[in-house]
PDB file of C-alpha atoms in Angstrom:
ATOM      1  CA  UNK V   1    -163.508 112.264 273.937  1.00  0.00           C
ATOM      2  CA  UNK V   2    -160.512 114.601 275.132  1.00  0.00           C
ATOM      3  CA  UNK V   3    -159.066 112.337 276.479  1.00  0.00           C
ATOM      4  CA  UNK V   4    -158.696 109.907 273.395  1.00  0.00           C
ATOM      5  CA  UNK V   5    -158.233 112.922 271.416  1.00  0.00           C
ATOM      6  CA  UNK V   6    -154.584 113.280 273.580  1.00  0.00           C
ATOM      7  CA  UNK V   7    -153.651 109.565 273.491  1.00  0.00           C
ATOM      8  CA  UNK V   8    -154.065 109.861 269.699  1.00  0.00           C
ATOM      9  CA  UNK V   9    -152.211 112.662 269.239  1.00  0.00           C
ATOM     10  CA  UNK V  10    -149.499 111.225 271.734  1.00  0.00           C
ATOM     11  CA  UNK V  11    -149.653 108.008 269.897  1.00  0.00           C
ATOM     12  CA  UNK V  12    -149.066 110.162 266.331  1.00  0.00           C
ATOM     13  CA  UNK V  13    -146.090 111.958 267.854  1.00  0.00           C
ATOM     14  CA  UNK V  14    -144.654 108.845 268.798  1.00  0.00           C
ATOM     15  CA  UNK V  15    -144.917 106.974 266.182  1.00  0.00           C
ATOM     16  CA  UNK V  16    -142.954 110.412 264.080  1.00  0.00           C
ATOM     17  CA  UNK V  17    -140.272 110.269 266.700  1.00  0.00           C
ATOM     18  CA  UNK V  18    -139.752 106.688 265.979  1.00  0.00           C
ATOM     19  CA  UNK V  19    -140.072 106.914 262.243  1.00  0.00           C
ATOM     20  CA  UNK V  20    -137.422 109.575 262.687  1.00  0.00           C
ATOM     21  CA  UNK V  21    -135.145 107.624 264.397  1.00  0.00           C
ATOM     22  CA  UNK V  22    -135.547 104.734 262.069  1.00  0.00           C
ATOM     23  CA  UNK V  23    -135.218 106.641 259.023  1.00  0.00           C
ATOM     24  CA  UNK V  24    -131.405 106.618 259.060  1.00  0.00           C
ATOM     25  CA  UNK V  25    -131.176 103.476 259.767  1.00  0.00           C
ATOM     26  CA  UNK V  26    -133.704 102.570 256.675  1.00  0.00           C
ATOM     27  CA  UNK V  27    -131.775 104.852 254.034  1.00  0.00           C
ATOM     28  CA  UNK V  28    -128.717 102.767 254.980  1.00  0.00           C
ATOM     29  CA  UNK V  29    -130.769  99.602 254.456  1.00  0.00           C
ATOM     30  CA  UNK V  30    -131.713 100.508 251.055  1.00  0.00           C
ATOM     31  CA  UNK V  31    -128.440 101.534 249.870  1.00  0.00           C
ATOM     32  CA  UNK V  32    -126.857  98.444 250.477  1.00  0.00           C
ATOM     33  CA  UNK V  33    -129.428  96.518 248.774  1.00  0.00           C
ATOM     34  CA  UNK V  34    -130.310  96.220 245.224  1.00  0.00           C
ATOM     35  CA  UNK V  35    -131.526  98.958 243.290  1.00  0.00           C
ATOM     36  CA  UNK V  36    -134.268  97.305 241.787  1.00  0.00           C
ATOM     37  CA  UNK V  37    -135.501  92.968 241.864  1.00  0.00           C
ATOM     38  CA  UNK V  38    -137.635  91.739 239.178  1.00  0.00           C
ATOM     39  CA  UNK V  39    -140.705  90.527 240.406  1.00  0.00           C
ATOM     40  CA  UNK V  40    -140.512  86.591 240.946  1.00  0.00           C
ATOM     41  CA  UNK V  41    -141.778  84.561 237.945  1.00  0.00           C
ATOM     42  CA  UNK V  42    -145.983  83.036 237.952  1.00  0.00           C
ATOM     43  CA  UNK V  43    -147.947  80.841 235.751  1.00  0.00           C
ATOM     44  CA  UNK V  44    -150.035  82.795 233.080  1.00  0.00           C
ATOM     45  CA  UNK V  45    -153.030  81.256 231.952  1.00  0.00           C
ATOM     46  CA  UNK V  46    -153.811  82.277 228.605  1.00  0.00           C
ATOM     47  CA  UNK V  47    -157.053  81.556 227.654  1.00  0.00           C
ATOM     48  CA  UNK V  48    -158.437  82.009 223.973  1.00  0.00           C
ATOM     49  CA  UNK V  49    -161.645  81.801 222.567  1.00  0.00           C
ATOM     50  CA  UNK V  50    -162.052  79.334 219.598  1.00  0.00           C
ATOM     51  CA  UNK V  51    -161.546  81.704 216.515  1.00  0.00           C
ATOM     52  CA  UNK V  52    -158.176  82.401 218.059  1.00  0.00           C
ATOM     53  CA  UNK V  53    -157.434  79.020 218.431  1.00  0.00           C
ATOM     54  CA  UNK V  54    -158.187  77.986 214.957  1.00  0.00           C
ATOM     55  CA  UNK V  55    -156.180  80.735 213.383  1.00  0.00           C
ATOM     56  CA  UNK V  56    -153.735  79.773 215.427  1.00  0.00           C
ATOM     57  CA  UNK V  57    -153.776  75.463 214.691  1.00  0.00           C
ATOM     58  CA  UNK V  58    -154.256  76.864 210.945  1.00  0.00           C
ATOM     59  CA  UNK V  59    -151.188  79.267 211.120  1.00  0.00           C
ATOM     60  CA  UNK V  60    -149.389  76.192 213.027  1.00  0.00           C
ATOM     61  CA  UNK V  61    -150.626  73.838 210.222  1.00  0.00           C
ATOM     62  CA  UNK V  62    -149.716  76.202 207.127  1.00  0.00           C
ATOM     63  CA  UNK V  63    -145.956  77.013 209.057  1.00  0.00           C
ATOM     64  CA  UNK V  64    -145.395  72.728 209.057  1.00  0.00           C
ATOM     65  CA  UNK V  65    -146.566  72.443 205.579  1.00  0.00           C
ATOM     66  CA  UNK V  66    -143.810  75.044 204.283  1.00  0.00           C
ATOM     67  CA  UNK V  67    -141.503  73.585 206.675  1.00  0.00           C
ATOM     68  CA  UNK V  68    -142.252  70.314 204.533  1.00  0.00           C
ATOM     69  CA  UNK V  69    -142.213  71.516 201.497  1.00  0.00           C
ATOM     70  CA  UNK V  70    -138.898  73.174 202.449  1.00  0.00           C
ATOM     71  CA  UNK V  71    -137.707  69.953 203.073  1.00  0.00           C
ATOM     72  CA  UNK V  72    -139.121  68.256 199.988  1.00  0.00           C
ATOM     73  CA  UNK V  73    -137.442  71.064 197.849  1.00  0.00           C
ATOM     74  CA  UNK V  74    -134.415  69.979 199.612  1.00  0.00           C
ATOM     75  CA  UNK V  75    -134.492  66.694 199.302  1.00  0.00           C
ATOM     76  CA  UNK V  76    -135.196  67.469 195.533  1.00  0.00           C
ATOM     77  CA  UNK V  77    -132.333  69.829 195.359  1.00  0.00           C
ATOM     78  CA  UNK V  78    -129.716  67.340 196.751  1.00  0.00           C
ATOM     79  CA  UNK V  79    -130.868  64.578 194.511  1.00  0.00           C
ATOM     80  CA  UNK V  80    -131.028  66.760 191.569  1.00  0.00           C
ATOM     81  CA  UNK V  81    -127.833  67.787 192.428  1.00  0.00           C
ATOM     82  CA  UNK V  82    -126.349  64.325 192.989  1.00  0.00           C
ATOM     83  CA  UNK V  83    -128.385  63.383 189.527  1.00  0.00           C
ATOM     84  CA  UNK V  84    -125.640  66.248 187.844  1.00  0.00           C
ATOM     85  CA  UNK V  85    -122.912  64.962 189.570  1.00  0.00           C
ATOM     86  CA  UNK V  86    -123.548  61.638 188.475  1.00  0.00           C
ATOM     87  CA  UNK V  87    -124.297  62.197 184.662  1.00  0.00           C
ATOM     88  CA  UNK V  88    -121.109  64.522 185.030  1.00  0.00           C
ATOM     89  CA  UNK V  89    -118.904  61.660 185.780  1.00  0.00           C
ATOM     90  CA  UNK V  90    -120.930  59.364 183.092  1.00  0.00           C
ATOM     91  CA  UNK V  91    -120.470  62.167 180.217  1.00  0.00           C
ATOM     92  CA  UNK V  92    -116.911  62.426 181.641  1.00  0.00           C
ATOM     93  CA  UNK V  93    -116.393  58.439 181.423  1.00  0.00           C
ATOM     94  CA  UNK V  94    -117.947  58.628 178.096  1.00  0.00           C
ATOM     95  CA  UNK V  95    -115.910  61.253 176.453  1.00  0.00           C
ATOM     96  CA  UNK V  96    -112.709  58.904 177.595  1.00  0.00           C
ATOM     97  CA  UNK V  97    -114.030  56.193 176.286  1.00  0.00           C
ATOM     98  CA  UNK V  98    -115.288  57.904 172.822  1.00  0.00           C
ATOM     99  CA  UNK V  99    -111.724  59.370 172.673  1.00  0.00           C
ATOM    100  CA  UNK V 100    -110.208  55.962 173.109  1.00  0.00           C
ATOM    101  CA  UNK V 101    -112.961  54.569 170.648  1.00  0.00           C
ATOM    102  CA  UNK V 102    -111.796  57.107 167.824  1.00  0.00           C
ATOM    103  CA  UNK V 103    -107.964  56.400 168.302  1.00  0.00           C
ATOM    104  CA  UNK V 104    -108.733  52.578 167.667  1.00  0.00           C
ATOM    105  CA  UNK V 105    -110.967  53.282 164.928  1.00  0.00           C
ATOM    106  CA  UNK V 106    -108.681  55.656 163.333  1.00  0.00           C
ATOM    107  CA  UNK V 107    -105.420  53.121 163.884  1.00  0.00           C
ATOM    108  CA  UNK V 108    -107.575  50.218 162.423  1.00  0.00           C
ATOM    109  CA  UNK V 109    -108.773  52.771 159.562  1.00  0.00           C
ATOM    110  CA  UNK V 110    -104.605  53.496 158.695  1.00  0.00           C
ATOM    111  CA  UNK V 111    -104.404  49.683 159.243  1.00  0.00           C
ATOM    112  CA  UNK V 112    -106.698  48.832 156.444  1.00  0.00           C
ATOM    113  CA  UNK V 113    -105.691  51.679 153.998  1.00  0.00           C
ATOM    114  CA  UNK V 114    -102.229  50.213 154.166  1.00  0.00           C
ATOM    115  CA  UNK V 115    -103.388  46.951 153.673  1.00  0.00           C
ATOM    116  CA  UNK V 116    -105.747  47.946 150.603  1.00  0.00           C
ATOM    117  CA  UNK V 117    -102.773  49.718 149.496  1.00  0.00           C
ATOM    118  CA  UNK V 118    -100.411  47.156 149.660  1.00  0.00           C
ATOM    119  CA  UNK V 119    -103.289  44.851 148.414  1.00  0.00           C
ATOM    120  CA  UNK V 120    -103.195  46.872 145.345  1.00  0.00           C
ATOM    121  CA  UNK V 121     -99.407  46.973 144.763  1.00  0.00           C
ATOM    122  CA  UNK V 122     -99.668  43.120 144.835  1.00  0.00           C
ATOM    123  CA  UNK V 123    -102.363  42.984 142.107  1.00  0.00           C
ATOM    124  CA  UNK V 124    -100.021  45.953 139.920  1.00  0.00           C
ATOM    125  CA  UNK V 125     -97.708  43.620 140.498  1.00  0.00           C
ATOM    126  CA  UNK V 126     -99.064  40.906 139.334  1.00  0.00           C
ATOM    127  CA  UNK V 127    -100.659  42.594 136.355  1.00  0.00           C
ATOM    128  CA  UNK V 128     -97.449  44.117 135.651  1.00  0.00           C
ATOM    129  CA  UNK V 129     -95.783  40.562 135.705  1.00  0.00           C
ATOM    130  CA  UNK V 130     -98.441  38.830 133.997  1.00  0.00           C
ATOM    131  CA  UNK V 131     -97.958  41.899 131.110  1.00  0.00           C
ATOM    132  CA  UNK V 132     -94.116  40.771 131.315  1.00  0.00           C
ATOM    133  CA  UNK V 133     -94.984  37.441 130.299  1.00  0.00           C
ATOM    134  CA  UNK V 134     -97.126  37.870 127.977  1.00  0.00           C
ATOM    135  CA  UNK V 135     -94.585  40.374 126.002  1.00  0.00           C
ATOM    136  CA  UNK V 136     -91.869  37.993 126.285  1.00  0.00           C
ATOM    137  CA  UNK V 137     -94.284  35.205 125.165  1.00  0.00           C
ATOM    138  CA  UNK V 138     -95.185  37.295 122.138  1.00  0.00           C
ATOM    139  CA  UNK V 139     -92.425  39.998 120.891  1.00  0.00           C
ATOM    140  CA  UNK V 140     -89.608  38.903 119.003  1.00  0.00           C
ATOM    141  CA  UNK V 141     -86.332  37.455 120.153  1.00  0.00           C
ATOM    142  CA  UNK V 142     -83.095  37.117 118.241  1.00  0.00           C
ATOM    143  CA  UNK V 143     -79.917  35.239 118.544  1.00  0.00           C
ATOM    144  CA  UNK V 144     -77.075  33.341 117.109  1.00  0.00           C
ATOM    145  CA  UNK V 145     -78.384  29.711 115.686  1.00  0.00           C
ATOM    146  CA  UNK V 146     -75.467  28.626 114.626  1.00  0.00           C
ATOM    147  CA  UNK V 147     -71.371  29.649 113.302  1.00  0.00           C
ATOM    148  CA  UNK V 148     -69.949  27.067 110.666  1.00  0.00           C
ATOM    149  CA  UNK V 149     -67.241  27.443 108.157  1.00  0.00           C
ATOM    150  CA  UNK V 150     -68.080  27.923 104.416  1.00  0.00           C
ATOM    151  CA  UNK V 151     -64.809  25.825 103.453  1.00  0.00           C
ATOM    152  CA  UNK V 152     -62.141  23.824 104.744  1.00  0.00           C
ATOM    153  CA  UNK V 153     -59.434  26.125 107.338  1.00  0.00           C
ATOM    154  CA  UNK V 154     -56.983  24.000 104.924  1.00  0.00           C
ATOM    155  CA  UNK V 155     -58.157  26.293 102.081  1.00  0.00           C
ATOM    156  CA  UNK V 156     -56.993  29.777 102.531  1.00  0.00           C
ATOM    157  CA  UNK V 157     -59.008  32.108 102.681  1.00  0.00           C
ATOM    158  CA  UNK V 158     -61.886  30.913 104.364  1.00  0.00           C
ATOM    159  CA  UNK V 159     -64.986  31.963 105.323  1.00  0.00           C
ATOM    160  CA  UNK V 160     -67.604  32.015 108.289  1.00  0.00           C
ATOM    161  CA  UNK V 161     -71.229  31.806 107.900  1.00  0.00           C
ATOM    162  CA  UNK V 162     -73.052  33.372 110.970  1.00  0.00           C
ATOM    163  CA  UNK V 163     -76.736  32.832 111.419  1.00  0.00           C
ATOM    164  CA  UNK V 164     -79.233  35.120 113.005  1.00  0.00           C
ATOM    165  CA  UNK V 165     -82.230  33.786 113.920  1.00  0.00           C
ATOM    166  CA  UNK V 166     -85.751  35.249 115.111  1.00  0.00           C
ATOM    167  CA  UNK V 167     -87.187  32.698 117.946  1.00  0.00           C
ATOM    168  CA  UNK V 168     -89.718  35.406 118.872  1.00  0.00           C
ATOM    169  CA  UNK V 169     -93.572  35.090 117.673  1.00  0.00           C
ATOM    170  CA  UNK V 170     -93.427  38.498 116.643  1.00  0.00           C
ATOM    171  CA  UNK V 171     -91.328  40.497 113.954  1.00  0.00           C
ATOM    172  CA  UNK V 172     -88.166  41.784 114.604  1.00  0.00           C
ATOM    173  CA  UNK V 173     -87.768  45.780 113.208  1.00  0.00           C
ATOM    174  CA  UNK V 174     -84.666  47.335 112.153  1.00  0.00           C
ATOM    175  CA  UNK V 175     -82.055  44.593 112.793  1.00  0.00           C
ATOM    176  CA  UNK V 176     -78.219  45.745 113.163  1.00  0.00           C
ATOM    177  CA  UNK V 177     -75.488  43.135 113.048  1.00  0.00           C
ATOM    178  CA  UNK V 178     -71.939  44.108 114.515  1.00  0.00           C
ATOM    179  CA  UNK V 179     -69.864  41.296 114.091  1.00  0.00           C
ATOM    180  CA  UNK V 180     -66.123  41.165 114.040  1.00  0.00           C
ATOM    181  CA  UNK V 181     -63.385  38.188 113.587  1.00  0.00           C
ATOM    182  CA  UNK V 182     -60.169  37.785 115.651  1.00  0.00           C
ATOM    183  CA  UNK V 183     -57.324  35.183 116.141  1.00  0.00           C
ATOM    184  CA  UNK V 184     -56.414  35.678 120.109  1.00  0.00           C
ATOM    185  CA  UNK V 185     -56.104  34.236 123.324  1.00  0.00           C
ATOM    186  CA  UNK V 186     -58.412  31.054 123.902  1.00  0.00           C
ATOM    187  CA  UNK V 187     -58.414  32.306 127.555  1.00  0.00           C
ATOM    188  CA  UNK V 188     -58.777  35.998 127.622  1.00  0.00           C
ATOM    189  CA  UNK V 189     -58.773  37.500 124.861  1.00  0.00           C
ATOM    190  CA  UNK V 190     -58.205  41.111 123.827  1.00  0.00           C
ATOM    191  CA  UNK V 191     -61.110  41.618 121.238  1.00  0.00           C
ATOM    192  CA  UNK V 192     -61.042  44.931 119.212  1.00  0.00           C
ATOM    193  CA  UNK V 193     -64.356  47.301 118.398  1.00  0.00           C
ATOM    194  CA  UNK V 194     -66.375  46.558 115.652  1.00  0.00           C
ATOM    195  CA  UNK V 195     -66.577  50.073 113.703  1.00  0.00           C
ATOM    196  CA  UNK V 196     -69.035  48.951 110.549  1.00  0.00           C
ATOM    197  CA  UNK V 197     -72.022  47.665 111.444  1.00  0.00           C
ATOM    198  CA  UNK V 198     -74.524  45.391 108.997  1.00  0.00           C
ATOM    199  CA  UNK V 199     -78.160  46.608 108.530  1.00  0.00           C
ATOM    200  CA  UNK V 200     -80.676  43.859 107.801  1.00  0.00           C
ATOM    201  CA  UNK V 201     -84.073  45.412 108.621  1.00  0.00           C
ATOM    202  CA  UNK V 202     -87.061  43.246 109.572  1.00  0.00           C
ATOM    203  CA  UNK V 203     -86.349  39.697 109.985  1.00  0.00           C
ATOM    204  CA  UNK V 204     -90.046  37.401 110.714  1.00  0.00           C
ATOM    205  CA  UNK V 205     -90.879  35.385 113.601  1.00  0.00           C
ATOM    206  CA  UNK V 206     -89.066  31.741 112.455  1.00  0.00           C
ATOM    207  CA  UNK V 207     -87.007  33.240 109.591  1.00  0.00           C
ATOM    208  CA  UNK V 208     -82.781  33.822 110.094  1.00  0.00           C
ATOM    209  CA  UNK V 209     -80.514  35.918 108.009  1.00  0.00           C
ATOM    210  CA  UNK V 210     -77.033  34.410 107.285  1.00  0.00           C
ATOM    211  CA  UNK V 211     -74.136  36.949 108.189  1.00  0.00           C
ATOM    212  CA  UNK V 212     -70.361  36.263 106.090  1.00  0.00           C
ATOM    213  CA  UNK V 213     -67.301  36.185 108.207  1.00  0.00           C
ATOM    214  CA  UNK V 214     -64.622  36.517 106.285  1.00  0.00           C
ATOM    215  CA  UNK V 215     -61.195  34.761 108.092  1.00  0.00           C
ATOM    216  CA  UNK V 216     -57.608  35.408 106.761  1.00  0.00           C
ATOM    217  CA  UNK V 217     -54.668  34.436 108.502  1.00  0.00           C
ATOM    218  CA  UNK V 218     -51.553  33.504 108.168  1.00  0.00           C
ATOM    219  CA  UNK V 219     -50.106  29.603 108.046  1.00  0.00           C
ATOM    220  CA  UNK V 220     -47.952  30.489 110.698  1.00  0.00           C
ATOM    221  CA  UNK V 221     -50.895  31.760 112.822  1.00  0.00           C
ATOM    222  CA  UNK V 222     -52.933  28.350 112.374  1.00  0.00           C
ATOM    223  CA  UNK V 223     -49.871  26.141 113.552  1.00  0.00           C
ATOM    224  CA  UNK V 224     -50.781  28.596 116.325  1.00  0.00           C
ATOM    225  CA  UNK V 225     -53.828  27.498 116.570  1.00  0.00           C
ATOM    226  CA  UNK V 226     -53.499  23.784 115.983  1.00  0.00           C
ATOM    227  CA  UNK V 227     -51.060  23.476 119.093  1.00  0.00           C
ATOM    228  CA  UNK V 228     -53.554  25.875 121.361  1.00  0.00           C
ATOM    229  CA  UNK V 229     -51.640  28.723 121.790  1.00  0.00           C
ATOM    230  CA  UNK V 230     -54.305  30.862 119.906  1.00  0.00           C
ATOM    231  CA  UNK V 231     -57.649  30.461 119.547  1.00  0.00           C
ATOM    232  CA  UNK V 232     -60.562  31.667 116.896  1.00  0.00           C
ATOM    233  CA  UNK V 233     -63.291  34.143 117.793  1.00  0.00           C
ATOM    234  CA  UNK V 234     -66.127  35.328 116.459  1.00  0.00           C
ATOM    235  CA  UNK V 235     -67.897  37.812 118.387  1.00  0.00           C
ATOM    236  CA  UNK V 236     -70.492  41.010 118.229  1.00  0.00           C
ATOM    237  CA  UNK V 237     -74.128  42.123 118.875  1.00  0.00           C
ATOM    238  CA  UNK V 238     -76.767  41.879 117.542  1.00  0.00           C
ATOM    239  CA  UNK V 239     -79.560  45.033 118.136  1.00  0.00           C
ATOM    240  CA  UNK V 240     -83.184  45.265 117.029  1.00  0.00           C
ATOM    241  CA  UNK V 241     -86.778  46.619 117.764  1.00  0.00           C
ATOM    242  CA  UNK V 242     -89.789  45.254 119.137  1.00  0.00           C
ATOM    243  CA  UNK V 243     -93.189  46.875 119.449  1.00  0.00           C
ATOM    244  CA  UNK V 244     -92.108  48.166 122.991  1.00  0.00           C
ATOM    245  CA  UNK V 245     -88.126  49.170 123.354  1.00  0.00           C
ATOM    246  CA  UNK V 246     -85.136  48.483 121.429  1.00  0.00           C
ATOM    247  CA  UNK V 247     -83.254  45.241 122.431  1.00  0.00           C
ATOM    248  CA  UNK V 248     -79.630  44.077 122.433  1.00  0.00           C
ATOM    249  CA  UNK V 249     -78.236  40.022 121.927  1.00  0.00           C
ATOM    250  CA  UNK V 250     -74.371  39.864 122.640  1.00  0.00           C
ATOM    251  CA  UNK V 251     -72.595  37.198 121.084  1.00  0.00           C
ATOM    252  CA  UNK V 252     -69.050  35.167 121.433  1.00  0.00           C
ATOM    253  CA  UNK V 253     -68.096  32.192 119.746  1.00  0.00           C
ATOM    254  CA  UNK V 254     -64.442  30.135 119.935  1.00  0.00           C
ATOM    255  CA  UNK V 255     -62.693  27.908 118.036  1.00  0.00           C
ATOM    256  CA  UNK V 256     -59.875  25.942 119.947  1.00  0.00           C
ATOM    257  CA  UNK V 257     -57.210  23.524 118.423  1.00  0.00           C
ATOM    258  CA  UNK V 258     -59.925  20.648 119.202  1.00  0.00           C
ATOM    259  CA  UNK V 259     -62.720  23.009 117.362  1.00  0.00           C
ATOM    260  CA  UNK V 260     -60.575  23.781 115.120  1.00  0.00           C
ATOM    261  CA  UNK V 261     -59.706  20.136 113.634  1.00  0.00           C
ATOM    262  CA  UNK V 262     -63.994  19.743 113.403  1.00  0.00           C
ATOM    263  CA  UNK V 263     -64.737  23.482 111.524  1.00  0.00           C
ATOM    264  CA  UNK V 264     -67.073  24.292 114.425  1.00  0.00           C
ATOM    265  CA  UNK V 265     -67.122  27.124 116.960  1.00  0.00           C
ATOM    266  CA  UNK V 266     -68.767  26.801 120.684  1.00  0.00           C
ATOM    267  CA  UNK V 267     -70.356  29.565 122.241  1.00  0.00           C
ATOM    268  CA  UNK V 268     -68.630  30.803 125.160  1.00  0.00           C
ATOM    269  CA  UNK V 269     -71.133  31.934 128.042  1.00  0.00           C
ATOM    270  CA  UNK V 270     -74.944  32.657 127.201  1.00  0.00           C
ATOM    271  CA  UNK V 271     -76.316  35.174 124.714  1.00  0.00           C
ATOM    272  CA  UNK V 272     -77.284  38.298 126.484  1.00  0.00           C
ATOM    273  CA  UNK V 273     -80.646  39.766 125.556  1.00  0.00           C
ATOM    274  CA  UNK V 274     -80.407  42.951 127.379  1.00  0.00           C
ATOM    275  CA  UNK V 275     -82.370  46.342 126.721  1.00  0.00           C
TER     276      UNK V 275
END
């Protein structure tokens, strides 16, 4: 019993002395390693009981139905949103083409007013010539019928008879005669004014008024006249009324040395019914 008692004790103080001498030799061993290592990684087993594991499938199930949804609200979203876009460009399409719609109608609109307006010019027109002929079918009209002599040139003095005649179909109102006698050139002559004009009132549609010339010359001035240096005229107006405006007839009438032999006078250019 001592005697393992001793070797104990010798074995304990051994075993101090050797820890001891190690002990500087472990401190240097632990400073040059790590600090600290994580332990190295094992397989965990979890194991749940069947309530777990349903809330769990049922938590898994409700998280992939949002995660549909989400994606089903997406989807919507996009195709809503491409749905805009699209009816974007349509209403922007359609507002060209409305625009473009309006500025043809509105050029055909002008087009048509301008025809309708010109349409109704042409019909004024035509109303306002068919008014035309109608007065100038119906009002009166007056002009020279005829010039003759009263008596042989031989005879001094003669005289001119000068007839005014109303080829209308309506009366004539307020008739005026200026008429005026002149021995001058057969070619051009240089005819003076008639100052005192002749007031014959109404003449009737058919009816004529006579108007006396009265011619005095001398002999010498019809040996004139019989070799063509001079000529006879017989010249004036004539100015009246219809129911409308006041009208005007000019007159000229010559007698030549061939006229002159026959006692007639020609009209020289046309009677001029002006207003």
């Amino acid at each position: 019993m001592y005697v393992f008692a001793v070797i104990g004790l010798a074995l304990a103080t051994s075993g101090q002395a050797q820890d001891q001498a190690e002990s500087p030799q472990r401190e240097a061993d632990q400073n040059s390693q790590p600090a600290y290592e994580p332990p190295l990684p094992f397989p965990v087993e979890i194991v749940e009981g069947p309530a777990a594991a349903n809330a769990r499938n049922a938590s898994e199930e409700e998280s992939r139905q949002r995660e549909i949804a989400d994606l089903v609200a997406q989807e919507g979203m996009n195709a809503a949103t491409q749905s805009i876009k699209t009816a974007t460009n349509d209403m922007r399409d359609y507002a060209l083409y409305s625009t473009v719609a309006v500025w043809i109608g509105t050029a055909l609109l002008l087009y048509t007013l301008w025809l309708t307006r010109q349409a109704n010019n042409a019909a004024q027109r035509a109303v306002s010539v068919t008014e035309n002929i109608g007065a100038a079918q119906t009002r009166a009209y007056l002009a020279i019928s005829e010039v003759v002599r009263s008596g042989s040139h031989f005879q001094q003095p003669s005289d001119i008879k000068l007839f005014v005649k109303n080829f209308g179909q309506s009366g004539a109102l307020e008739v005026t005669v200026w008429v005026g006698f002149f021995v001058s050139d057969p070619i051009s002559p240089d005819l003076p004014e008639i100052e005192d004009p002749l007031e014959y009132g109404f003449i009737a549609p058919g009816a004529d008024v006579r108007v006396d010339v009265f011619r005095n010359v001398m002999d010498k001035t019809d040996e004139k006249i019989k070799v063509g240096e001079l000529a006879e005229w017989v010249y004036g107006r004539v100015e009246y009324k219809t129911l409308t405006q006041t009208r005007c007839t000019n007159f000229r009438y010559r007698s030549t040395a061939f006229d002159f032999l026959r006692d007639v006078f020609r009209q020289v250019g046309e009677g001029n019914d002006a207003d």
